[in-house]
Coordinates of C-alpha atoms and ligand atoms in Angstrom, one line a residue:
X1 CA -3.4 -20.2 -8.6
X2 CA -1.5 -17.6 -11.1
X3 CA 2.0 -17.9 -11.3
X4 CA 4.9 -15.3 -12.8
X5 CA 7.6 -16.5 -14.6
X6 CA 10.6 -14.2 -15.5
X7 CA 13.3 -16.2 -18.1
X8 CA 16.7 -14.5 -17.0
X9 CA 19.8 -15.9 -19.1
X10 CA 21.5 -13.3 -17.6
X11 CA 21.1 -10.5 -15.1
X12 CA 19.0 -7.8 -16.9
X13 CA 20.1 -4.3 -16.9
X14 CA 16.4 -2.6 -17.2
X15 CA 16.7 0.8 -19.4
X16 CA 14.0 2.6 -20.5
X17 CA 11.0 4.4 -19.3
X18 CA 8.4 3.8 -16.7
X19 CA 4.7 5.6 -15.6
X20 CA 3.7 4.9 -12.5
X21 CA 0.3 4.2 -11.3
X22 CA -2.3 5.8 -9.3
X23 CA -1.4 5.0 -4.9
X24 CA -3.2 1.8 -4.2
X25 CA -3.1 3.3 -0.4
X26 CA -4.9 7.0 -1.3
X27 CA -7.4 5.8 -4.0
X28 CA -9.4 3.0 -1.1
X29 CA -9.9 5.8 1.8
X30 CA -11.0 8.1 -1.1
X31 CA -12.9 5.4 -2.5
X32 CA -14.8 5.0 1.5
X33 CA -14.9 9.1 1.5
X34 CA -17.7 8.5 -0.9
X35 CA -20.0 6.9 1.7
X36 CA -20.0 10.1 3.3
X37 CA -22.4 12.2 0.6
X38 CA -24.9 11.3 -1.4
X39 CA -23.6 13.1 -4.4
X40 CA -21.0 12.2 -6.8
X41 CA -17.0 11.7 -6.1
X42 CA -15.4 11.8 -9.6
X43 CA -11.7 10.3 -9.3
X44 CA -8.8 10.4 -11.6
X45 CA -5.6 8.2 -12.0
X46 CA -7.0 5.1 -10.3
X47 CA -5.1 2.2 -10.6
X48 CA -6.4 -0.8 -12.1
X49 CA -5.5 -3.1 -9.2
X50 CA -7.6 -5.9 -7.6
X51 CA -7.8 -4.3 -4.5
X52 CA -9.5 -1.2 -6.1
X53 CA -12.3 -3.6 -7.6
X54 CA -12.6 -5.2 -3.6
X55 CA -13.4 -1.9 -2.4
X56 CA -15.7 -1.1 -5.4
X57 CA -17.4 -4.8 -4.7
X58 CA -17.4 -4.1 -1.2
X59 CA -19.4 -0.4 -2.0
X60 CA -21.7 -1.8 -4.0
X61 CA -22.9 -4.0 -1.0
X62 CA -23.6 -1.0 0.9
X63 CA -25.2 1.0 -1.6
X64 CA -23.2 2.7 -4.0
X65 CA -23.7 2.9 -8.1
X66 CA -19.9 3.5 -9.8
X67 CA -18.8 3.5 -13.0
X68 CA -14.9 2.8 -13.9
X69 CA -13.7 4.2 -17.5
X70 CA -10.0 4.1 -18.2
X71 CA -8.6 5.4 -14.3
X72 CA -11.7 7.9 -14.4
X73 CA -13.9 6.6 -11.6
X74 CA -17.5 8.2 -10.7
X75 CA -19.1 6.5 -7.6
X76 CA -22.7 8.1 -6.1
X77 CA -23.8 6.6 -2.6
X78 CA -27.3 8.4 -3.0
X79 CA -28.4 5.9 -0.1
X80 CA -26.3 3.4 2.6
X81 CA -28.5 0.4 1.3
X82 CA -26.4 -1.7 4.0
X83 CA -24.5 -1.2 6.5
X84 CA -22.7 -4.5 6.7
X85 CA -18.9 -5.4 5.7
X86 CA -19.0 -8.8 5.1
X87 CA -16.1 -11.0 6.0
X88 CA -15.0 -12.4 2.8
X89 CA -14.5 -9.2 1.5
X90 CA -12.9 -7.6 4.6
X91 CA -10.6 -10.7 4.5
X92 CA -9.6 -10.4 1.3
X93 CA -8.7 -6.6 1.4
X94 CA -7.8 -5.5 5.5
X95 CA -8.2 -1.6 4.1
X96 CA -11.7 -2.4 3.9
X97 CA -11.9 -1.4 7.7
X98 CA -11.9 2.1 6.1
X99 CA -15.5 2.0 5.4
X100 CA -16.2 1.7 9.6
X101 CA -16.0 5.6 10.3
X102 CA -17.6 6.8 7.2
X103 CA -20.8 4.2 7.9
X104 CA -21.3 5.4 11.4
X105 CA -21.1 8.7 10.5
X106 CA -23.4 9.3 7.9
X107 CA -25.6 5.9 8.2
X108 CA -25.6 6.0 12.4
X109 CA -24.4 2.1 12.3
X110 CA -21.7 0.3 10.7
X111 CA -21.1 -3.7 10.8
X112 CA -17.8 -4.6 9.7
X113 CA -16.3 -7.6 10.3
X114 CA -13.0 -8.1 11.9
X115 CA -10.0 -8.5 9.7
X116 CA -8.6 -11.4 12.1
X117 CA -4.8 -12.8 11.1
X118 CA -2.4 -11.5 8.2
X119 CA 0.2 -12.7 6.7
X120 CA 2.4 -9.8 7.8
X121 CA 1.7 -10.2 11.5
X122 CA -0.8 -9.3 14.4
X123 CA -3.1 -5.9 12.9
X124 CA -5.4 -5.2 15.3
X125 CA -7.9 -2.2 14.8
X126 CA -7.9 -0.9 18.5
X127 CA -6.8 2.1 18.1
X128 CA -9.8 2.8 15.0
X129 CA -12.3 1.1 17.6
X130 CA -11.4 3.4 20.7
X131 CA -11.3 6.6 18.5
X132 CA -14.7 5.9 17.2
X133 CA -15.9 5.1 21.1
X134 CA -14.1 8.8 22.0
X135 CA -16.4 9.9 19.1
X136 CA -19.4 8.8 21.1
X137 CA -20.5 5.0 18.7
X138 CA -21.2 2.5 20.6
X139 CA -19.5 -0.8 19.8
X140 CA -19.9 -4.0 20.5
X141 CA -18.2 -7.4 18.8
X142 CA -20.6 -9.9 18.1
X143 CA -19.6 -13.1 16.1
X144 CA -16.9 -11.9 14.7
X145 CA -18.2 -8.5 13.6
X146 CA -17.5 -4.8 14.6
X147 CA -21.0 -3.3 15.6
X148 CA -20.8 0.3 16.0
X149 CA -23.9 2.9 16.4
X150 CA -24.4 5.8 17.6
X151 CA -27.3 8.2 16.3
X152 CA -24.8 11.0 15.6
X153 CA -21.2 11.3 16.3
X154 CA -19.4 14.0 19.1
X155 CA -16.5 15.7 18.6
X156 CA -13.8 15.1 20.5
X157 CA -10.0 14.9 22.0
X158 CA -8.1 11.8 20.6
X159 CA -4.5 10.8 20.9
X160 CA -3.4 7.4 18.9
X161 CA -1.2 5.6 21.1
X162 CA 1.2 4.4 18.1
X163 CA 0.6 6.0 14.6
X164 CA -1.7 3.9 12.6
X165 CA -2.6 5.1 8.8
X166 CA -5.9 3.8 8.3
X167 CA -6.5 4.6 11.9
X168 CA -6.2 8.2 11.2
X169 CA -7.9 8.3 8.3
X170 CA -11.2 6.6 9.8
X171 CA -11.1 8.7 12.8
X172 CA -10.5 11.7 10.1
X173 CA -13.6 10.6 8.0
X174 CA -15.8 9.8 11.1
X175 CA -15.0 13.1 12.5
X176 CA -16.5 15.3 9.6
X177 CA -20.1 14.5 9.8
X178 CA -19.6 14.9 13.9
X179 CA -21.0 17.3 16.0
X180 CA -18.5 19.9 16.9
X181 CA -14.7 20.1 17.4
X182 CA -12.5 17.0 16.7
X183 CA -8.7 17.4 18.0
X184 CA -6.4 14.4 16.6
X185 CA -3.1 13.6 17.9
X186 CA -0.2 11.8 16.4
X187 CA -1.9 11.6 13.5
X188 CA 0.1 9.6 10.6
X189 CA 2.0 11.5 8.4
X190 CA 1.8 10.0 5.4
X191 CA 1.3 11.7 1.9
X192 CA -2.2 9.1 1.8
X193 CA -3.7 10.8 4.8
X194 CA -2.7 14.7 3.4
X195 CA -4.2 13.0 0.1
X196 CA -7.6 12.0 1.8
X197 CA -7.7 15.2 3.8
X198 CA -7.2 17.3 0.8
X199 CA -10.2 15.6 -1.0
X200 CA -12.4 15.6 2.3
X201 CA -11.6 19.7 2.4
X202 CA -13.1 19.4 -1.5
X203 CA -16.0 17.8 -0.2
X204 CA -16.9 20.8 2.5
X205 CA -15.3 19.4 5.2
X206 CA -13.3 21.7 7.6
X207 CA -10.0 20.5 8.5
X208 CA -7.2 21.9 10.0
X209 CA -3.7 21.1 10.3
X210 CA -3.3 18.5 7.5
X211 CA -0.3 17.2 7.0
X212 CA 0.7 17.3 10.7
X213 CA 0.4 15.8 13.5
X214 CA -1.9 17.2 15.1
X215 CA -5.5 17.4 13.0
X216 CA -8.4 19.8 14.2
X217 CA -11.8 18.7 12.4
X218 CA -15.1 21.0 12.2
X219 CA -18.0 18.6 11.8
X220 CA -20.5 19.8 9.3
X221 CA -23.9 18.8 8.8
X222 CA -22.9 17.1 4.9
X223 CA -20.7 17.1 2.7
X224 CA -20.7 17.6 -0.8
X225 CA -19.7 15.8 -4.5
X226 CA -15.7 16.9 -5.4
X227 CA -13.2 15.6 -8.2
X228 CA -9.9 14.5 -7.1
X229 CA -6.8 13.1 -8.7
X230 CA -5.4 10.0 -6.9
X231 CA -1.2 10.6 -6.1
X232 CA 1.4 8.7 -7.6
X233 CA 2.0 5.4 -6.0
X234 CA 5.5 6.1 -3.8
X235 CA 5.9 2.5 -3.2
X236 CA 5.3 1.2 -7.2
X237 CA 7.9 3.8 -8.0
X238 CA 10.3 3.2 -4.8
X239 CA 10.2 -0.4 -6.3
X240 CA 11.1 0.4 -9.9
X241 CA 14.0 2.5 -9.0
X242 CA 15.2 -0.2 -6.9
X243 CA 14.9 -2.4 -9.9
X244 CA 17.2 0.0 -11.8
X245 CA 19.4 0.5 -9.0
X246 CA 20.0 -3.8 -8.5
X247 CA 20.0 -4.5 -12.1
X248 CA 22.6 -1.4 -12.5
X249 CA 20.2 -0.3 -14.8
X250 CA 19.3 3.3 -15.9
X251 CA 15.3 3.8 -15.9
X252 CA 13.1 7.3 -16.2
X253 CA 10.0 7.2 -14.3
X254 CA 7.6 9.3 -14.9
X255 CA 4.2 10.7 -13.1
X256 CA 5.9 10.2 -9.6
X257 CA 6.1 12.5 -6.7
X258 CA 9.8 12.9 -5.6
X259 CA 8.4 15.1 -2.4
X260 CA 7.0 11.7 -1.4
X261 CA 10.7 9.5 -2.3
X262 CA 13.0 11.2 -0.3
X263 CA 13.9 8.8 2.0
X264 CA 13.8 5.9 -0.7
X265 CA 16.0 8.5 -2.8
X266 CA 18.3 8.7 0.1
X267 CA 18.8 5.0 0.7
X268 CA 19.2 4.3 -2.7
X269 CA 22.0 7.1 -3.1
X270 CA 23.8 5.5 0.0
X271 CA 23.9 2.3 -2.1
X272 CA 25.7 3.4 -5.0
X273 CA 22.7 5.2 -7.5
X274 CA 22.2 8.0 -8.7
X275 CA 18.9 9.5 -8.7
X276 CA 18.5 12.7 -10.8
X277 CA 15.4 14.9 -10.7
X278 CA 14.1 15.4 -14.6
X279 CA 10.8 17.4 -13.7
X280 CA 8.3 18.2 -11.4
X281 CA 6.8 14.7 -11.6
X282 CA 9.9 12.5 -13.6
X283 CA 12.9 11.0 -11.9
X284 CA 16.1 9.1 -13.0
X285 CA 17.9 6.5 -11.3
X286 CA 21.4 5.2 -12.8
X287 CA 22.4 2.2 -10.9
X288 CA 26.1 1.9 -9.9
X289 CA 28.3 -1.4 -10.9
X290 CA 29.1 -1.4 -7.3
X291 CA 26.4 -1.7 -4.6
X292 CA 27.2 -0.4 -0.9
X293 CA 25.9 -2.2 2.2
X294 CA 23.3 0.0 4.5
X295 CA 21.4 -0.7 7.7
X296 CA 17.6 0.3 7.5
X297 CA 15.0 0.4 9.8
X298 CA 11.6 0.3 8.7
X299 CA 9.5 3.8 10.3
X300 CA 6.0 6.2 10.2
X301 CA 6.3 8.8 7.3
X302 CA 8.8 10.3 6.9
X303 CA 10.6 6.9 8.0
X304 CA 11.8 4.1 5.5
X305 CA 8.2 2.5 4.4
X306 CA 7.8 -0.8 5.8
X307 CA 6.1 -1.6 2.6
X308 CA 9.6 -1.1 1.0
X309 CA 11.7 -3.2 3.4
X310 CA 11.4 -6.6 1.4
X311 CA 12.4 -4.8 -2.1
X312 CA 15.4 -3.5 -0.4
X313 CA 16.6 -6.6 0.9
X314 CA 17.1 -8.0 -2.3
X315 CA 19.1 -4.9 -3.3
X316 CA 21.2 -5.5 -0.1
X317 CA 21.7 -9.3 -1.5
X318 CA 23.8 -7.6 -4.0
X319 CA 25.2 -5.4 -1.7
X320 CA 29.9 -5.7 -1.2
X321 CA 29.1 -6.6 2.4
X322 CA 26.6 -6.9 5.0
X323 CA 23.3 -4.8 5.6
X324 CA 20.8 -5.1 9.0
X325 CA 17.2 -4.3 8.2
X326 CA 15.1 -3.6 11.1
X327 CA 11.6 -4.1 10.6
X328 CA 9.4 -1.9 13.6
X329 CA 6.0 -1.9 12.3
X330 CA 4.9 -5.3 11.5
X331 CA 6.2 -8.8 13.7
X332 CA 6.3 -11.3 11.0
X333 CA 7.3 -9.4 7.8
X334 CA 9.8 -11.6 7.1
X335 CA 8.3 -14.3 4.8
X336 CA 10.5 -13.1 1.3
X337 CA 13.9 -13.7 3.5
X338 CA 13.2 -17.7 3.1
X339 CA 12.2 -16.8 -0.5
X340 CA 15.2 -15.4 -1.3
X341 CA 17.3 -17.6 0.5
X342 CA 15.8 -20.3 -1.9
X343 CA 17.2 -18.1 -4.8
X344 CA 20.6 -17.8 -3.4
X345 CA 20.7 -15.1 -0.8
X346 CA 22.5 -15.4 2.9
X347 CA 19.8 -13.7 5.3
X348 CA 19.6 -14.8 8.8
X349 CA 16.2 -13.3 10.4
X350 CA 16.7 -12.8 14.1
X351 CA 13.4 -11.1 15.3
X352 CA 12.4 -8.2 13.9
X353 CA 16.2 -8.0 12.6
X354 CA 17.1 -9.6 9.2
X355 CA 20.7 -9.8 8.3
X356 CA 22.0 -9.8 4.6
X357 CA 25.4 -11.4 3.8
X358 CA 26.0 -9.7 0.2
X359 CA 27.3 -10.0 -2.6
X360 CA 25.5 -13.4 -3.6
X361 CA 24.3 -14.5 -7.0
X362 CA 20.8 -15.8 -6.9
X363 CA 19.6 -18.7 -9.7
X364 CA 16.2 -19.0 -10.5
X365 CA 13.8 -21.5 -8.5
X366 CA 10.0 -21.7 -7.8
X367 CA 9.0 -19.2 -4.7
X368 CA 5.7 -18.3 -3.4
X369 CA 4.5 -14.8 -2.5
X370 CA 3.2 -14.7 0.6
X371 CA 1.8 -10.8 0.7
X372 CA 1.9 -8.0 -1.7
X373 CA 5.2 -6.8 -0.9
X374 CA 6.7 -9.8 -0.6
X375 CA 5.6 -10.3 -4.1
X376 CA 7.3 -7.3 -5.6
X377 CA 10.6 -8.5 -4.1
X378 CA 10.6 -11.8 -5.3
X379 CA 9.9 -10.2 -8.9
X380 CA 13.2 -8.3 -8.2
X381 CA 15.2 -11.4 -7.4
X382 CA 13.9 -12.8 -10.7
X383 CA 14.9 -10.3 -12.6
X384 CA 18.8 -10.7 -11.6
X385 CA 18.6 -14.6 -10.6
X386 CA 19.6 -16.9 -13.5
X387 CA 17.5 -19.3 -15.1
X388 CA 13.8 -19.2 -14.5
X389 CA 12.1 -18.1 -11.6
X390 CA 8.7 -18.4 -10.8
X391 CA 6.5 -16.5 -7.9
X392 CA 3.7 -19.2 -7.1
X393 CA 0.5 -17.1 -5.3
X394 CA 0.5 -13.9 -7.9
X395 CA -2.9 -12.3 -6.4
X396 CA -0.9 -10.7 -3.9
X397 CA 1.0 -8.7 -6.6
X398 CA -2.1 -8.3 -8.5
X399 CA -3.5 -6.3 -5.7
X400 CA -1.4 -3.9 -5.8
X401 CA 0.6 -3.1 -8.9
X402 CA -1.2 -2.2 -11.9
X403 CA -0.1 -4.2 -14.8
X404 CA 3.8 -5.2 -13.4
X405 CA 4.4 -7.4 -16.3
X406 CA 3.7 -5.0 -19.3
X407 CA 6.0 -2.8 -17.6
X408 CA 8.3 -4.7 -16.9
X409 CA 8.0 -6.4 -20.5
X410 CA 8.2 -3.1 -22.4
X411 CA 11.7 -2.4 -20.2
X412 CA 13.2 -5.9 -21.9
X413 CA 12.2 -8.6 -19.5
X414 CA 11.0 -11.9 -20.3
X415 CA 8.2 -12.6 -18.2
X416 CA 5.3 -14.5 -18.6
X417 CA 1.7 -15.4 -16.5
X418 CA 1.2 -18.9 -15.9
X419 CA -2.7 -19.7 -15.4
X420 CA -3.0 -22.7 -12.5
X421 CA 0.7 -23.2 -12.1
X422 CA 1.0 -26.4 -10.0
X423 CA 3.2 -25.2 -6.9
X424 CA 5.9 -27.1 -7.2
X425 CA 8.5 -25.1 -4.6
X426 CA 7.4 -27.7 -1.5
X427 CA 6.6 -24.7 0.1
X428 CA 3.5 -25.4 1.8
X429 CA 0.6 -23.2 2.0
Ligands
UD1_501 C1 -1.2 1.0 6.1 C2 -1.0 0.7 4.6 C3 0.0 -0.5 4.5 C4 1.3 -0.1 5.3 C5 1.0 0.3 6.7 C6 2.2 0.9 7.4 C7 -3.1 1.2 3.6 C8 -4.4 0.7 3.0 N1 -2.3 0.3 4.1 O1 -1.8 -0.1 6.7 O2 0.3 -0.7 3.1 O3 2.1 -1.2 5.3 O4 0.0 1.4 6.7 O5 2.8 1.9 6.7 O6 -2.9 2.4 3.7 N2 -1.9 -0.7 15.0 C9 -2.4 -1.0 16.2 N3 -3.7 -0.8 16.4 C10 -4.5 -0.3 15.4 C11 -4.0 0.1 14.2 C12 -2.7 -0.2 14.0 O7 -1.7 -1.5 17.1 O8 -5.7 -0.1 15.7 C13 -0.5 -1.0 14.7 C14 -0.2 -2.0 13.6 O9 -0.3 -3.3 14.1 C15 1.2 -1.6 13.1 C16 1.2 -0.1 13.3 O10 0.1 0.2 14.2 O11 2.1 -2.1 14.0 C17 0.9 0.7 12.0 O12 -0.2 0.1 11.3 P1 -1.2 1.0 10.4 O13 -0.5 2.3 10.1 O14 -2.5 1.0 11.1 O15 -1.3 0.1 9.1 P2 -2.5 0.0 8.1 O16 -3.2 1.4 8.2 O17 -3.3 -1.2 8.4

């Protein structure tokens, strides 16, 4: 097991200049888009993250020939070689779901096992299961697996019951190479599923209403090769400019979306920062010696990103006075609150309610990461807890952020990668 280890002999103020990465969460349904031609998908700006090669491992299986060149990916699915999504790689990645529409669709079967427990909480994939049985597959679950045919897909009327990303984005796929209309309601919102759609509309597909919540969907008999750029990651850059804004720091980042951060801008304003637009695609963000307490509640787009509750609770540690954050999309994403208590922080987790005492200093220990987010906060703490710190269980990070430590390094931080660290927190695994 990898471990991070982040030397802090005193708080760091970070100042420089960040790029941001490709979004882990729009380059793996545009990587399952491909299954839907047999031509070639050229992408650009793909992150070099682990869960990018799972999904490329997992593609293979079924089929595909890809080459990956410096964030330039080509991938050509001439034929669906296999239908099957094998556990271990569907464990490893839950996104890998994604490839369930696009298999049925164009292949007429898919096999894909089910993802089962998470770390973050009960996930089930209902909601992707039902839409595809609207859609006219048949599916059955057989040891484990998802076994869905159907010889071609129907259009059809489909309202998710709670909003559910990869949900939409299956249905979304699925729906293309289906016979007729398609009418989805309360569709997610967020910029990954405008992302996908804009590439599937690249592709020949013929969608309306994306971006909304309601998505109409023309199937068509194929679809066609298309090059696409992957969006900036809004969560990468939602947890740098928290790392300026707790380190009272003053970091550029570049190649972001602010469209995509306003609710993170508008959190982090609340607290004290100040964010300034610098262009199109570069923002600022000047932490402020004094940070303010703030209750959040974790929501759909345009909501507060549940994938950017944990990093804000370590900004509320170190907070003049007490912060709620309400967690509403996952039941047990509260792993990083006995984390950070084990740095120094006064959280109290009552349900799906974690409570922040601020302002307390935090001093370096051994913590384990527990999921990818989770991760990212606990790299945080480090970076403002005294002494050393080290984050036992780095593949979680590594699935996610594309090279955290270089950037990190390169804005002053001492922080090195420890091969087969020796857990030596007590926390069990
Ligand atoms: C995606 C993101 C993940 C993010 C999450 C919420 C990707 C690859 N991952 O995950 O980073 O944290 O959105 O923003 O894009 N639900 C059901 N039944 C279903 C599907 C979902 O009840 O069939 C529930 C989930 O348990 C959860 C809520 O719906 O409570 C939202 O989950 P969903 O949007 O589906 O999350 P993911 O798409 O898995």
């Amino acid at each position: 097991m990898e471990a991070l280890r982040i030397y802090t002999e005193k708080p760091y103020r970070l100042k420089g200049e960040v790029t941001i990465s490709g979004a882990k969460n729009a380059v793996l349904p545009a990587i399952a888009a491909c299954l839907l031609t047999k031509e070639k998908v050229h992408l650009s700006n793909v992150p070099m993250v682990k869960d990018v090669e799972t999904m490329l491992t997992l593609l293979g299986e079924l089929g595909a020939e890809y080459q990956l060149k410096k964030k330039s990916l080509e991938i050509e699915v001439k034929n669906i070689a296999s239908a099957q999504a094998p556990y271990k790689l569907v464990r490893a990645m839950r996104a890998s779901i994604l490839v369930l529409g696009p298999l049925v669709a164009r292949k007429g079967k898919a096999i894909v096992a089910l993802p089962g427990g998470c770390a973050i909480g009960t996930r089930p994939v209902d909601l992707h299961i039902s839409g595809l049985q609207k859609l006219g597959a048949n599916i059955t679950i057989e040891h484990g697996y998802i076994v869905a045919e159907a010889k071609k897909l129907k259009g059809a009327e489909i309202e998710f019951d709670k909003k559910t990303v990869t949900g939409t984005e299956n249905l979304v796929m699925a729906a293309c190479l289906a016979k007729g209309e398609t009418i989805l309601k309360n569709c997610a919102l967020e910029p990954e599923v405008f992302s996908l759609c804009e590439l599937l509309v690249k592709m020949g597909a013929r969608i309306d209403g994306i971006g909304e919540e309601t998505i109409r969907i023309k199937g068509v008999d194929e679809l066609c090769g298309a090059h696409h750029r992957i969006i900036p990651d809004r969560i990468e850059a939602g947890t740098f400019m928290v790392a300026s804004a707790l380190t009272h720091g003053d970091l550029i980042l570049k190649e972001v979306e602010p469209t995509h951060l306003e609710t993170i801008i508008d959190k982090l304003t609340i607290s004290g920062a100040r964010v300034e637009k610098l262009s199109r695609n570069s923002l600022r963000v000047i932490g402020s010696e004094e940070i303010k307490p703030q209750d959040v509640t974790t929501a759909p787009y345009p909501g507060f990103p549940t994938d950017m509750q944990a990093q804000f609770m370590v900004l509320m540690t170190q907070a003049n006075g007490t912060s709620i954050i309400t967690e509403t999309i996952f039941d047990r994403r509260f792993a990083h609150a006995n984390e950070l208590i084990r740095l120094g922080a006064s959280i109290e987790v009552q349900g799906d309610k974690a409570i922040v005492r601020g302002k307390t200093p935090l001093s370096g220990a051994e913590v384990v990461a527990t999921d990818l987010r989770a991760s990212a906060s606990l790299v945080l703490a480090g970076l403002i807890a005294t002494g050393q710190t080290t984050i036992n269980d780095i593949e979680h990070l590594d699935r996610g952020y594309e090279k955290i430590e270089e950037k990190l390094r390169a804005l002053g931080v001492r922080i090195e990668r420890l091969k087969n660290n020796n857990n030596q927190s007590g926390v069990k695994k």
